[in-house]
Amino acid sequence: MAKIPLKLDQIIDGGALRAELSGLAEKSTGSELRKSVMAVLKQRIAEGRKAAEIMLMADGGGTACAARLSHLMDEVIGALYQFAATHIYPAQNPSSAERMAIVAVGGYGRGTLAPGSDIDLLFLLPYKQTPWGEQIVEYALYMLWDMGLKVGHATRNIDECIRQARTDMTIRTAVLEARFVCGEEALYDELVERFDEEVVKDTGAEYSQAKLAERDLRHAKAGESRYLVEPNVKDGKGGLRDLHTLFWIGKYFYRVREADELVAKGVFTRKEYLQFRKAEDFLWAVRCHMHFLTGKPEERLHFDIQRDIAERLGYTSHPGLSAVERFMKHYFLTAKAVGDLTRIFCAALEEEQGKHVPGFNRFFMTFSRRRRKLAGTSDFIVDNHRINVADEGVFERDPVNLLRLFWFADKHGLEYHPEALKLLTRSLKLIDRDLRRDREANRLFMDILTSDRDPALNMRRMNEAGVLGKLIPDFNKIVAMMQFNMYHHYTVDEHLIRCIGVLSEIEHGDGEKLHPLSHSLMPSLKAWRPVLYTTILLHDIAKGRPEDHSTAGARIARRLCPHMGFDAKETEMIAWLVEHHLDMSMVAQTRDLNDRKTIQDFADMVQSVERLKLLLVLTVCDIRGVGPGVWNGWKGQLLRTLYYETEVLLTGGFSEASRSIRADEARQRLAQALAEQQWPQADIDNYLGLHYSAYLLAVDLDDQLRHADFIREAEKESRALATMVKPHTFEAVTEITVFAPDHPRLLSVIAGACSAAGANIVDAQIFTTTHGRALDTILISREFDFDADERRRAERIGKLIEDVLSGKSYLPEMIEKRAKPRRGTKAFRVVPRVEIGNTLSNRFSVVEVKGLDRPGLLSEVTETLSDLSLDIASAHITTFGEKVIDTFYVSDLTGQKIVNPDRLETIRKTLLKTLESGVTRPAKRKAKVAAE
């Protein structure tokens, strides 16, 4: 890695600055002088930062940029100190106590600063504080603060520094990184010498333990995975702080001043040290760009800045991968490299010190070096409850041992010794075509993948060590690959491994409450376990290619599976599942499951109950593995409904009775149930006459009875508008039923009121009665854990709907005032699409709109549909992060499908315009929509 020239003279001219400040002291005094000095210093800082940003854009050197900004502050602080000591508070006959050294500590002590970093200073004194020292410190600090800089500071003498460093690890690290800036250098030299002798000596093990424990705590706080798609560049796993931790421990334990000295100590090879430098340079470049771009110390790489950072770093788009996705892949590969370096470092550390130290995400056992043989092998041993290699030649002798390491670790429930992982990382070149085709290697791999212990743990270890990507080159292409959207929380490889973990959880019964159907199906799928686990590993393996990843993934599966030991039938099943892994989720969430054509079309695609079972379990694992908060009970309910309806059809139990016969039967069942509830016959006859067949066929009997009581009560009280709420705990949705005079824009108003209340609609059923009333059932995502809280929230939303319908509130104004766009959505571009199909339902035209989500979008789309004289029978709303897919089953005002090509084109263009620019509304009016 070529060293970038720093060109520090182009950042700031320290001599000229000192001379200029001295010149100001001759011209003015008092507050006037202070103002002038501050203006000059502010200007130099602004000019220096601008120059540093221009150089960063030109040469891309992250570490160089951080060093330039550190140099800028050195010169400013040095000039300020000299000015204060010479012109503001000159010491006439300075005593030995009236001496001071200003020392940089923390990140600034390393000689690196980001544009928004804190400046940590130690004002170092020989003895106790003097009035002169107090004045200098106060003057310098207030000047720096008034310039808008964030300054962390401490004023201590050398004895205090040593005493506090002994008891406080944070102070110990600060002194470890101390660097002289200005003042009395002899004081600084004395501190460093005494610190080395009185604090560092013989305490390397204690310090290493504390720092690695601190690192694990920080990871847990920032999010344990290094593959979160909005990573924290400073404190996240694989970030700058991890590299700094290695350097701190290296500096402390091996008593070195520079990172490259760790090569001579045998900790890193030259190649690994260059990897260290490269990772640090890249992370610094990203961090400096983030601070320059946002104008603040932003440490999390949020979606809304990722695209701009990628552009600033010079990334371009390639087929299948956008510039931002290429940048983020580089970021995650760098984070992975930091993990590799950490493992290698910990191995060397343990070897060297033999103490109780936290290491590779675990605490090392006490180092009494208890070694024993491992049953069934002479190549591996158990070393303090961890698997280790018997000697350095284990992998060279037999490359299949690269897999046996993981197989034995899984079989005996062992953690990995960092020495074994270090050797493994350095032996990856042994994985070649012969090993990939080796029958024994593939058998071991399948055992690890389908283990009944914790397959995700060992697959993640294989991935982190680089074995998985080497073994399956197609998998290597998706390692560290992120998808630039708000739906996926992890990189593709991490998502696949998490899905394996979910399947294992369901199989062990841990997911029984969450996934009762999948759990109950697992015993009948025992023969298909290898197929299911392999499908889950491969289902997203073709992401990032120009073609559809499901089709390409099926092709890869057909090529790989025979080598993995699968026969032709099993290979074809895996390929089919990979090709169709998104279909069940999409049908369940975006289609009307009460429409017989939906079930018929899905059954025609699936064709067998075996495929249906496997596809259901795959779909559950895929959604669960996306990230926290993505799976909910409502998605589970939709998948169960689709499964049960399709299973009936595939096993020949589907009723072929005509629609009118089924409606008559449903009417009779409702009449009987109402009679059992002591309804008078006249009321029953009157009520049955209110509903059309569509309602009786789509709504189950229990809900029909609730609706009957609700409508009867509302009519008894002569209420034009009424709402009823019911929380569904397991399904994680809350139902709001609205009974109101029918109106074309009714759903639009309801959707708008929900948007204003911050409620997310997931489904809507729209029914009209024979006497001109509407009975609309809306399902919104649940927000509270307790039913009582959720009921109160839903009742507030119901009241809001009534207020809007009765004209008490003006909807557009309310949406604007209350609905807040989600953070990050502005960063995304979703090409709006509208598709209208007449083959998906026998009775309705199906309108599907896709676009970027925003507050009030559903209200605008439904308003547009009503303006186009379309009746909405049902609506199905699905959100994938920032993207929304809304499906509407519609008919014209005569109840027929829309078939005229010109009219279909008009509908499509009008909806596209709404998606792109919203609905143009007239001036404010408080019309009573419901009464029109």
mmCIF file of C-alpha atoms in Angstrom, residues 329-491:
data_model
loop_
_atom_site.group_PDB
_atom_site.id
_atom_site.type_symbol
_atom_site.label_atom_id
_atom_site.label_comp_id
_atom_site.label_asym_id
_atom_site.label_seq_id
_atom_site.Cartn_x
_atom_site.Cartn_y
_atom_site.Cartn_z
ATOM 1 C CA LYS A 329 -19.861 -4.842 -0.006
ATOM 2 C CA HIS A 330 -16.330 -3.376 0.271
ATOM 3 C CA TYR A 331 -17.257 -2.010 3.709
ATOM 4 C CA PHE A 332 -18.475 -5.410 4.985
ATOM 5 C CA LEU A 333 -15.467 -7.247 3.526
ATOM 6 C CA THR A 334 -13.278 -4.759 5.410
ATOM 7 C CA ALA A 335 -15.254 -5.445 8.626
ATOM 8 C CA LYS A 336 -14.715 -9.186 7.998
ATOM 9 C CA ALA A 337 -10.963 -8.579 7.531
ATOM 10 C CA VAL A 338 -10.924 -6.798 10.905
ATOM 11 C CA GLY A 339 -12.532 -9.926 12.400
ATOM 12 C CA ASP A 340 -9.809 -12.115 10.828
ATOM 13 C CA LEU A 341 -7.078 -9.858 12.245
ATOM 14 C CA THR A 342 -8.730 -9.969 15.677
ATOM 15 C CA ARG A 343 -8.683 -13.789 15.676
ATOM 16 C CA ILE A 344 -5.023 -13.929 14.600
ATOM 17 C CA PHE A 345 -4.099 -11.320 17.198
ATOM 18 C CA CYS A 346 -5.924 -13.152 19.999
ATOM 19 C CA ALA A 347 -4.166 -16.397 19.085
ATOM 20 C CA ALA A 348 -0.755 -14.727 19.366
ATOM 21 C CA LEU A 349 -1.788 -12.985 22.566
ATOM 22 C CA GLU A 350 -2.910 -16.153 24.311
ATOM 23 C CA GLU A 351 0.180 -18.007 23.185
ATOM 24 C CA GLU A 352 2.336 -15.195 24.551
ATOM 25 C CA GLN A 353 0.725 -14.459 27.865
ATOM 26 C CA GLY A 354 -1.095 -17.578 29.003
ATOM 27 C CA LYS A 355 -3.620 -15.700 31.127
ATOM 28 C CA HIS A 356 -7.409 -15.530 31.461
ATOM 29 C CA VAL A 357 -8.345 -13.302 28.519
ATOM 30 C CA PRO A 358 -11.501 -12.810 26.473
ATOM 31 C CA GLY A 359 -10.786 -13.792 22.887
ATOM 32 C CA PHE A 360 -12.711 -14.760 19.806
ATOM 33 C CA ASN A 361 -16.121 -13.595 21.090
ATOM 34 C CA ARG A 362 -15.712 -15.890 24.130
ATOM 35 C CA PHE A 363 -13.650 -15.961 27.308
ATOM 36 C CA PHE A 364 -10.600 -18.150 26.994
ATOM 37 C CA MET A 365 -10.470 -20.776 29.700
ATOM 38 C CA THR A 366 -7.833 -20.489 32.422
ATOM 39 C CA PHE A 367 -4.525 -21.120 30.823
ATOM 40 C CA SER A 368 -3.297 -24.239 32.519
ATOM 41 C CA ARG A 369 -2.882 -25.660 28.988
ATOM 42 C CA ARG A 370 -5.048 -28.710 29.620
ATOM 43 C CA ARG A 371 -4.702 -30.681 26.390
ATOM 44 C CA ARG A 372 -6.258 -34.037 25.639
ATOM 45 C CA LYS A 373 -6.783 -36.228 22.607
ATOM 46 C CA LEU A 374 -9.986 -36.021 20.612
ATOM 47 C CA ALA A 375 -11.762 -39.347 19.993
ATOM 48 C CA GLY A 376 -11.630 -40.482 16.382
ATOM 49 C CA THR A 377 -8.748 -38.288 15.180
ATOM 50 C CA SER A 378 -5.040 -37.738 15.671
ATOM 51 C CA ASP A 379 -5.122 -34.416 13.766
ATOM 52 C CA PHE A 380 -7.076 -32.429 16.361
ATOM 53 C CA ILE A 381 -6.886 -32.065 20.119
ATOM 54 C CA VAL A 382 -8.992 -30.495 22.855
ATOM 55 C CA ASP A 383 -7.163 -27.507 24.294
ATOM 56 C CA ASN A 384 -8.989 -25.946 27.280
ATOM 57 C CA HIS A 385 -12.418 -27.062 26.000
ATOM 58 C CA ARG A 386 -11.634 -25.763 22.512
ATOM 59 C CA ILE A 387 -10.692 -27.660 19.391
ATOM 60 C CA ASN A 388 -7.117 -27.053 18.242
ATOM 61 C CA VAL A 389 -4.776 -28.515 15.636
ATOM 62 C CA ALA A 390 -2.322 -31.209 16.734
ATOM 63 C CA ASP A 391 0.437 -29.613 14.654
ATOM 64 C CA GLU A 392 1.072 -26.977 11.967
ATOM 65 C CA GLY A 393 0.866 -29.494 9.075
ATOM 66 C CA VAL A 394 -2.689 -30.734 9.716
ATOM 67 C CA PHE A 395 -4.320 -28.994 6.739
ATOM 68 C CA GLU A 396 -1.369 -29.409 4.350
ATOM 69 C CA ARG A 397 -1.353 -33.175 5.018
ATOM 70 C CA ASP A 398 -5.063 -33.594 4.253
ATOM 71 C CA PRO A 399 -7.125 -30.599 3.047
ATOM 72 C CA VAL A 400 -10.345 -32.444 4.046
ATOM 73 C CA ASN A 401 -9.258 -31.560 7.613
ATOM 74 C CA LEU A 402 -10.387 -27.997 6.827
ATOM 75 C CA LEU A 403 -13.933 -29.409 7.100
ATOM 76 C CA ARG A 404 -13.182 -31.982 9.794
ATOM 77 C CA LEU A 405 -12.250 -29.135 12.134
ATOM 78 C CA PHE A 406 -15.862 -27.854 11.998
ATOM 79 C CA TRP A 407 -17.336 -31.370 11.979
ATOM 80 C CA PHE A 408 -15.541 -32.378 15.204
ATOM 81 C CA ALA A 409 -16.320 -29.001 16.828
ATOM 82 C CA ASP A 410 -20.008 -29.579 16.085
ATOM 83 C CA LYS A 411 -20.008 -33.229 17.154
ATOM 84 C CA HIS A 412 -18.345 -32.505 20.526
ATOM 85 C CA GLY A 413 -19.882 -29.060 21.122
ATOM 86 C CA LEU A 414 -16.475 -27.351 21.214
ATOM 87 C CA GLU A 415 -15.504 -23.731 20.654
ATOM 88 C CA TYR A 416 -12.578 -22.970 18.348
ATOM 89 C CA HIS A 417 -9.070 -22.260 19.559
ATOM 90 C CA PRO A 418 -7.794 -19.050 17.937
ATOM 91 C CA GLU A 419 -4.577 -20.874 16.995
ATOM 92 C CA ALA A 420 -6.617 -23.327 14.873
ATOM 93 C CA LEU A 421 -8.557 -20.472 13.241
ATOM 94 C CA LYS A 422 -5.338 -18.587 12.525
ATOM 95 C CA LEU A 423 -3.873 -21.623 10.747
ATOM 96 C CA LEU A 424 -7.186 -22.185 8.947
ATOM 97 C CA THR A 425 -7.254 -18.586 7.632
ATOM 98 C CA ARG A 426 -3.690 -19.024 6.375
ATOM 99 C CA SER A 427 -4.528 -22.364 4.669
ATOM 100 C CA LEU A 428 -7.529 -21.306 2.537
ATOM 101 C CA LYS A 429 -5.460 -21.700 -0.664
ATOM 102 C CA LEU A 430 -5.719 -25.483 -0.150
ATOM 103 C CA ILE A 431 -9.433 -25.379 -1.062
ATOM 104 C CA ASP A 432 -9.467 -26.210 -4.773
ATOM 105 C CA ARG A 433 -11.655 -27.983 -7.343
ATOM 106 C CA ASP A 434 -10.553 -31.423 -6.094
ATOM 107 C CA LEU A 435 -11.629 -30.670 -2.527
ATOM 108 C CA ARG A 436 -14.942 -29.222 -3.722
ATOM 109 C CA ARG A 437 -15.675 -32.482 -5.583
ATOM 110 C CA ASP A 438 -14.357 -34.749 -2.794
ATOM 111 C CA ARG A 439 -17.101 -37.114 -1.597
ATOM 112 C CA GLU A 440 -15.904 -37.192 2.027
ATOM 113 C CA ALA A 441 -15.593 -33.381 2.148
ATOM 114 C CA ASN A 442 -19.167 -33.017 0.850
ATOM 115 C CA ARG A 443 -20.470 -35.585 3.346
ATOM 116 C CA LEU A 444 -18.840 -33.669 6.214
ATOM 117 C CA PHE A 445 -20.217 -30.384 4.890
ATOM 118 C CA MET A 446 -23.779 -31.777 4.725
ATOM 119 C CA ASP A 447 -23.409 -33.129 8.286
ATOM 120 C CA ILE A 448 -22.418 -29.655 9.527
ATOM 121 C CA LEU A 449 -25.215 -27.939 7.560
ATOM 122 C CA THR A 450 -27.936 -30.339 8.772
ATOM 123 C CA SER A 451 -26.611 -30.771 12.323
ATOM 124 C CA ASP A 452 -29.279 -31.230 14.973
ATOM 125 C CA ARG A 453 -27.218 -29.109 17.398
ATOM 126 C CA ASP A 454 -26.537 -25.541 16.240
ATOM 127 C CA PRO A 455 -25.886 -25.517 12.467
ATOM 128 C CA ALA A 456 -26.036 -21.708 12.201
ATOM 129 C CA LEU A 457 -23.154 -21.286 14.680
ATOM 130 C CA ASN A 458 -20.767 -23.501 12.719
ATOM 131 C CA MET A 459 -21.879 -22.202 9.312
ATOM 132 C CA ARG A 460 -21.201 -18.673 10.585
ATOM 133 C CA ARG A 461 -17.754 -19.745 11.832
ATOM 134 C CA MET A 462 -17.061 -21.331 8.425
ATOM 135 C CA ASN A 463 -18.160 -18.138 6.710
ATOM 136 C CA GLU A 464 -16.140 -15.837 8.973
ATOM 137 C CA ALA A 465 -13.047 -17.973 8.464
ATOM 138 C CA GLY A 466 -13.527 -17.752 4.659
ATOM 139 C CA VAL A 467 -14.074 -21.512 4.201
ATOM 140 C CA LEU A 468 -17.692 -21.293 3.013
ATOM 141 C CA GLY A 469 -16.929 -18.833 0.229
ATOM 142 C CA LYS A 470 -13.922 -20.855 -0.914
ATOM 143 C CA LEU A 471 -15.845 -24.120 -0.843
ATOM 144 C CA ILE A 472 -18.819 -22.696 -2.796
ATOM 145 C CA PRO A 473 -17.468 -19.947 -5.112
ATOM 146 C CA ASP A 474 -21.035 -18.823 -5.916
ATOM 147 C CA PHE A 475 -21.563 -18.224 -2.185
ATOM 148 C CA ASN A 476 -18.381 -16.140 -2.114
ATOM 149 C CA LYS A 477 -20.040 -13.661 -4.498
ATOM 150 C CA ILE A 478 -22.729 -12.855 -1.932
ATOM 151 C CA VAL A 479 -20.418 -12.674 1.101
ATOM 152 C CA ALA A 480 -20.704 -9.172 2.592
ATOM 153 C CA MET A 481 -23.231 -8.164 -0.099
ATOM 154 C CA MET A 482 -25.890 -5.754 1.097
ATOM 155 C CA GLN A 483 -29.115 -4.853 -0.671
ATOM 156 C CA PHE A 484 -29.771 -1.135 -0.729
ATOM 157 C CA ASN A 485 -33.243 -1.138 0.807
ATOM 158 C CA MET A 486 -34.899 -0.729 4.190
ATOM 159 C CA TYR A 487 -36.390 -4.234 4.198
ATOM 160 C CA HIS A 488 -33.239 -6.355 4.588
ATOM 161 C CA HIS A 489 -31.407 -5.811 7.878
ATOM 162 C CA TYR A 490 -28.344 -7.949 7.115
ATOM 163 C CA THR A 491 -25.964 -8.779 4.297
#
